XYZ file of C-alpha atoms in Angstrom:
384
model
C 91.530 92.324 125.062
C 88.262 93.764 126.370
C 85.219 94.160 124.120
C 85.391 97.963 124.267
C 88.997 97.988 123.124
C 88.079 95.530 120.361
C 85.478 97.984 119.063
C 87.968 100.820 119.262
C 90.542 98.726 117.420
C 88.033 97.864 114.689
C 87.110 101.518 114.240
C 90.756 102.503 114.024
C 91.425 99.652 111.613
C 88.894 101.047 109.180
C 90.238 104.554 109.659
C 93.840 103.455 109.109
C 93.045 101.002 106.364
C 90.702 103.106 104.306
C 90.960 106.557 105.921
C 87.298 107.048 106.728
C 86.346 110.713 107.015
C 86.303 112.282 110.481
C 85.742 115.944 111.335
C 88.452 115.773 113.960
C 91.175 114.888 111.474
C 90.118 116.060 108.047
C 90.462 119.550 106.639
C 87.332 121.422 105.636
C 85.618 119.731 102.713
C 86.021 121.329 99.330
C 83.015 122.450 97.315
C 81.225 119.422 95.914
C 80.663 118.649 92.252
C 77.454 116.924 91.206
C 77.425 113.137 91.039
C 77.539 113.041 87.236
C 79.588 116.195 86.534
C 82.370 116.222 83.935
C 85.360 118.573 84.038
C 88.372 118.604 81.727
C 88.419 114.922 80.811
C 86.957 113.796 84.133
C 83.616 112.006 84.504
C 82.042 111.143 87.808
C 79.104 109.019 88.903
C 77.597 108.212 92.302
C 76.942 104.472 92.383
C 76.507 103.062 95.930
C 77.135 103.551 99.641
C 80.416 102.670 101.279
C 82.752 102.437 98.264
C 86.312 101.285 98.799
C 88.816 99.739 96.394
C 88.323 99.104 92.696
C 89.921 97.248 89.776
C 89.825 97.490 85.991
C 89.430 94.243 84.024
C 90.805 94.294 80.487
C 89.367 90.817 79.832
C 85.866 91.880 80.869
C 86.266 95.529 79.803
C 84.686 96.542 83.080
C 85.414 98.316 86.348
C 84.694 96.405 89.553
C 84.307 98.309 92.836
C 83.626 97.031 96.359
C 80.641 98.555 98.163
C 80.417 97.726 101.868
C 77.013 99.395 102.031
C 78.218 101.524 104.918
C 77.272 101.041 108.565
C 74.293 101.820 110.751
C 70.550 101.652 110.289
C 70.641 103.220 106.822
C 73.358 100.905 105.466
C 72.927 99.582 101.956
C 73.611 96.029 100.752
C 77.114 94.602 100.648
C 77.971 94.116 96.981
C 80.494 94.365 94.196
C 79.432 96.683 91.380
C 80.340 96.086 87.758
C 80.573 99.410 85.922
C 80.707 100.353 82.251
C 84.290 101.675 81.827
C 83.188 104.539 79.552
C 79.987 105.768 81.188
C 80.392 104.396 84.756
C 76.832 103.088 84.541
C 76.120 100.070 86.749
C 76.033 96.932 84.586
C 75.615 94.413 87.396
C 75.264 94.250 91.182
C 76.952 91.194 92.648
C 75.530 90.391 96.120
C 77.958 89.737 98.974
C 77.184 88.035 102.269
C 79.969 90.014 103.952
C 81.073 93.630 103.615
C 83.883 94.158 101.102
C 86.703 96.693 101.291
C 90.053 95.902 99.627
C 90.181 94.142 96.246
C 92.700 92.573 93.904
C 92.009 91.175 90.430
C 93.372 88.010 88.809
C 92.168 88.917 85.336
C 93.638 85.838 83.642
C 91.480 83.555 85.777
C 88.427 85.865 86.024
C 88.671 86.103 89.815
C 88.248 89.203 91.954
C 89.355 88.726 95.562
C 87.523 90.959 98.033
C 88.750 91.495 101.588
C 86.031 91.213 104.231
C 87.922 93.415 106.676
C 85.662 93.075 109.712
C 85.141 89.307 109.210
C 88.818 88.420 108.572
C 87.916 86.566 105.377
C 88.128 86.888 101.599
C 85.204 86.536 99.173
C 85.981 85.252 95.676
C 83.980 86.752 92.805
C 83.813 85.198 89.334
C 83.999 88.258 87.067
C 82.845 86.328 83.983
C 79.692 85.086 85.719
C 79.164 88.168 87.930
C 78.697 86.124 91.087
C 80.439 85.271 94.349
C 81.702 81.696 94.280
C 83.344 81.190 97.670
C 84.713 82.552 100.924
C 88.075 81.839 102.539
C 88.074 82.275 106.321
C 91.536 83.431 107.361
C 91.149 83.315 111.138
C 88.584 82.208 113.667
C 87.243 84.344 116.487
C 88.884 84.303 119.894
C 87.227 84.813 123.267
C 88.229 87.752 125.439
C 88.401 87.941 129.222
C 84.877 89.357 129.198
C 83.618 86.176 127.509
C 82.821 87.921 124.210
C 84.138 86.683 120.869
C 85.958 88.838 118.347
C 88.441 88.635 115.483
C 91.927 89.501 116.722
C 93.019 90.685 113.268
C 91.349 92.744 110.567
C 92.320 93.035 106.918
C 93.536 95.678 104.516
C 95.442 95.074 101.272
C 95.518 92.030 98.987
C 97.950 91.071 96.203
C 97.759 88.057 93.905
C 100.554 86.004 92.350
C 98.528 84.444 89.526
C 101.265 82.273 87.946
C 102.037 80.657 91.293
C 98.399 80.461 92.489
C 98.922 82.493 95.631
C 96.993 85.294 97.292
C 98.609 87.406 100.030
C 96.578 89.426 102.545
C 97.761 91.614 105.426
C 96.186 90.955 108.820
C 96.300 93.966 111.158
C 96.873 93.838 114.882
C 98.919 96.027 117.192
C 99.598 92.777 119.046
C 101.333 91.365 115.961
C 100.374 91.854 112.303
C 100.632 88.862 109.965
C 100.597 87.903 106.294
C 97.970 85.362 105.249
C 98.821 83.082 102.314
C 95.972 81.503 100.323
C 96.147 78.793 97.646
C 93.953 80.229 94.874
C 93.306 76.825 93.285
C 91.932 75.120 96.390
C 90.799 78.413 98.014
C 92.363 77.399 101.306
C 94.592 79.175 103.804
C 98.010 77.527 103.679
C 100.148 79.782 105.884
C 100.012 82.637 108.363
C 103.370 84.419 108.494
C 104.090 86.389 111.661
C 106.561 89.220 112.172
C 105.056 92.216 110.363
C 105.336 94.282 113.541
C 103.252 95.038 116.624
C 101.307 97.767 114.840
C 98.876 98.225 111.987
C 100.464 97.098 108.709
C 98.770 99.063 105.916
C 100.992 98.625 102.844
C 101.458 95.593 100.611
C 103.244 95.033 97.304
C 104.382 91.912 95.447
C 107.591 91.311 93.498
C 106.743 88.074 91.702
C 110.099 87.726 89.958
C 112.055 88.503 93.118
C 109.878 86.205 95.248
C 109.269 88.946 97.775
C 106.300 90.630 99.423
C 106.801 94.116 100.880
C 104.713 95.478 103.744
C 104.731 98.690 105.772
C 103.718 99.297 109.370
C 102.967 102.209 111.682
C 106.220 101.631 113.541
C 107.801 103.284 110.498
C 109.142 100.054 109.032
C 109.193 98.301 105.688
C 109.179 94.531 106.207
C 110.133 92.061 103.484
C 108.714 88.517 103.400
C 110.123 85.793 101.159
C 107.378 84.016 99.233
C 109.652 80.981 98.840
C 110.899 80.910 102.440
C 107.607 81.884 104.073
C 109.323 84.121 106.622
C 110.488 87.686 107.202
C 113.751 88.223 105.310
C 114.489 91.905 106.033
C 113.108 94.890 107.901
C 114.118 98.516 107.496
C 113.387 101.504 109.696
C 112.365 104.352 107.377
C 111.713 108.072 107.854
C 108.024 107.744 106.911
C 106.000 107.863 110.145
C 102.754 106.772 108.505
C 103.805 104.528 105.601
C 100.591 103.499 103.885
C 100.177 102.143 100.354
C 103.122 100.855 98.334
C 103.885 100.818 94.614
C 106.751 98.691 93.309
C 108.824 99.501 90.220
C 109.390 96.178 88.405
C 112.309 97.588 86.376
C 114.368 98.866 89.315
C 114.775 98.352 93.053
C 112.501 101.271 93.939
C 109.520 101.268 96.277
C 107.140 104.238 96.362
C 105.396 104.637 99.737
C 102.734 107.195 100.669
C 103.491 108.873 104.015
C 100.081 110.144 105.028
C 100.519 112.532 107.940
C 97.087 112.352 109.613
C 96.790 113.810 113.103
C 94.406 111.002 114.135
C 97.021 108.362 113.295
C 99.729 110.427 114.971
C 97.688 110.441 118.179
C 97.179 106.673 117.898
C 100.915 106.180 117.491
C 101.616 108.373 120.508
C 99.195 106.354 122.630
C 100.243 102.894 121.429
C 103.969 103.075 120.641
C 106.288 103.453 123.605
C 108.622 106.407 123.202
C 106.999 107.612 119.969
C 108.035 111.132 118.950
C 106.718 112.632 115.723
C 109.555 113.914 113.517
C 107.922 114.307 110.096
C 104.558 115.763 109.034
C 104.131 113.325 106.134
C 102.216 114.576 103.078
C 104.682 113.010 100.693
C 105.727 109.939 98.765
C 108.897 108.327 100.077
C 111.076 106.594 97.463
C 113.171 103.718 98.822
C 115.666 101.174 97.554
C 113.869 97.979 98.521
C 117.047 95.941 98.717
C 118.816 98.234 101.201
C 116.146 100.515 102.693
C 118.067 103.579 101.476
C 115.957 106.717 101.036
C 116.253 107.847 97.408
C 113.803 110.753 97.311
C 110.928 112.479 99.108
C 108.158 113.776 96.831
C 105.850 116.455 98.304
C 102.134 115.792 97.760
C 98.836 117.432 98.567
C 97.333 116.740 101.993
C 96.618 113.163 103.055
C 98.269 110.973 100.388
C 96.909 107.419 100.473
C 96.405 105.440 97.250
C 99.346 105.065 94.873
C 99.703 103.519 91.417
C 102.747 103.291 89.138
C 102.358 103.140 85.357
C 105.936 102.037 84.761
C 105.917 101.984 80.911
C 104.713 105.609 80.800
C 106.830 106.660 83.801
C 103.837 108.040 85.649
C 103.054 107.826 89.354
C 99.509 108.607 90.550
C 98.507 109.477 94.132
C 95.143 110.083 95.816
C 95.266 112.906 98.354
C 92.322 112.303 100.664
C 92.328 115.532 102.649
C 93.048 117.752 99.654
C 90.445 116.052 97.458
C 92.870 115.655 94.572
C 94.665 113.104 92.439
C 98.191 114.124 91.476
C 100.515 112.723 88.813
C 104.317 112.681 88.869
C 107.097 111.778 86.467
C 108.432 108.654 88.144
C 112.017 109.432 87.062
C 112.315 113.175 87.777
C 109.713 113.097 90.617
C 108.233 116.352 89.283
C 104.466 116.875 89.394
C 102.978 116.745 85.901
C 99.228 116.777 86.539
C 96.453 117.308 89.087
C 92.700 116.633 89.139
C 90.156 117.873 91.667
C 87.854 115.023 92.762
C 86.405 116.004 96.147
C 85.575 115.011 98.755
C 87.983 112.167 99.596
C 89.609 110.278 96.679
C 90.561 106.843 97.970
C 91.775 104.136 95.582
C 93.063 103.880 92.008
C 92.825 101.523 89.032
C 94.270 101.891 85.528
C 93.124 100.905 82.062
C 96.661 100.793 80.693
C 95.697 100.266 77.043
C 93.456 103.335 76.875
C 95.389 105.343 79.500
C 92.345 105.929 81.682
C 92.479 106.226 85.467
C 89.593 105.243 87.755
C 89.200 106.645 91.278
C 86.885 105.653 94.119
C 85.714 108.720 96.059
C 84.365 108.721 99.586
C 81.978 111.246 101.089
C 82.870 113.650 103.886
C 81.111 115.140 106.865
C 79.519 117.884 104.753
C 77.930 115.436 102.310
C 74.345 114.294 102.886
C 74.271 111.502 105.449
C 73.772 108.102 103.816
C 74.305 109.411 100.284
C 75.945 107.275 97.617
C 79.662 107.518 96.984
C 81.313 107.999 93.612
C 83.699 106.666 91.000
C 85.575 109.057 88.710
C 87.007 108.371 85.261
C 90.023 110.465 84.217
C 91.240 110.459 80.616
C 94.999 110.867 80.880
C 95.670 111.495 77.191
C 98.607 110.326 75.132
């Protein structure tokens, strides 16, 4: 792979993984609200540049959000921010040596795992001490034909199996995506499982009881990996062309998958997948039987669905719609929409305080926002 194509792949990886705003693919930005505005049970606060995923810690009673700092000459520091869950005020800034993007929380052990997408590594943050305590390198650089070194895979989602001391991380590459397996006690890489498809593999969900990890890829597949066998067990071709994030229902065999429908990704698929023909515009949540791959339902969403979170006890499914600038809520049994919140410009990721029924959203800026301005976190009170 030449250096130029490596740079293009890295740029696409960030766009696919975290749907960075681009004027060529995003609809016109909605009117902005101020950084600290409140509307109908929604608070919002600008906190740092380059926000990505976030997590709510019940043990710490805090929200943790990854800030890459952005890119370019005006980039801010790479850090994890600890926020007050009621006011969204910054309680602590945890320095990072590498830019952080995806996160997953092991609240029982006070560990936040942060994916260093462009460095193919994971930083471990001690949430009780508010400090980074280690880095796990998942892959070393390779040398291209031009003599330049690069990482052949970049990262996206992370899931943690706390009882069994395992962390799973998807490694993207159109030459063959993989699943990294980390021992969370020794903080060492113990396996790299191939077979996730020769395409970007955005989605990741864990079924601890069933000993299965579910991934999606831009070939329109859902691929199942056995955590006990350490290999691909099943793969299903699905009607979602751009299957992104995945939510798993622990009480049934259902998988909920956002099917994004971005023109930029469609063009990438047309250029990189032989014989690709677009047959569905996306903008929906696809409901699948994870044991058979059967399509159970297709739930229409606002434009650009990405993040997805299932509150199974309350039968609520939440989706961030990046292009529309909204978060929508659905009854997870009837699939009917039951709520919507406007959080422009580009709502990205979700976290839930289940006890207090509060939803947290990371929100990215768009082309119309001031260049280099801080990005926001919103707090939505969902009620009883």
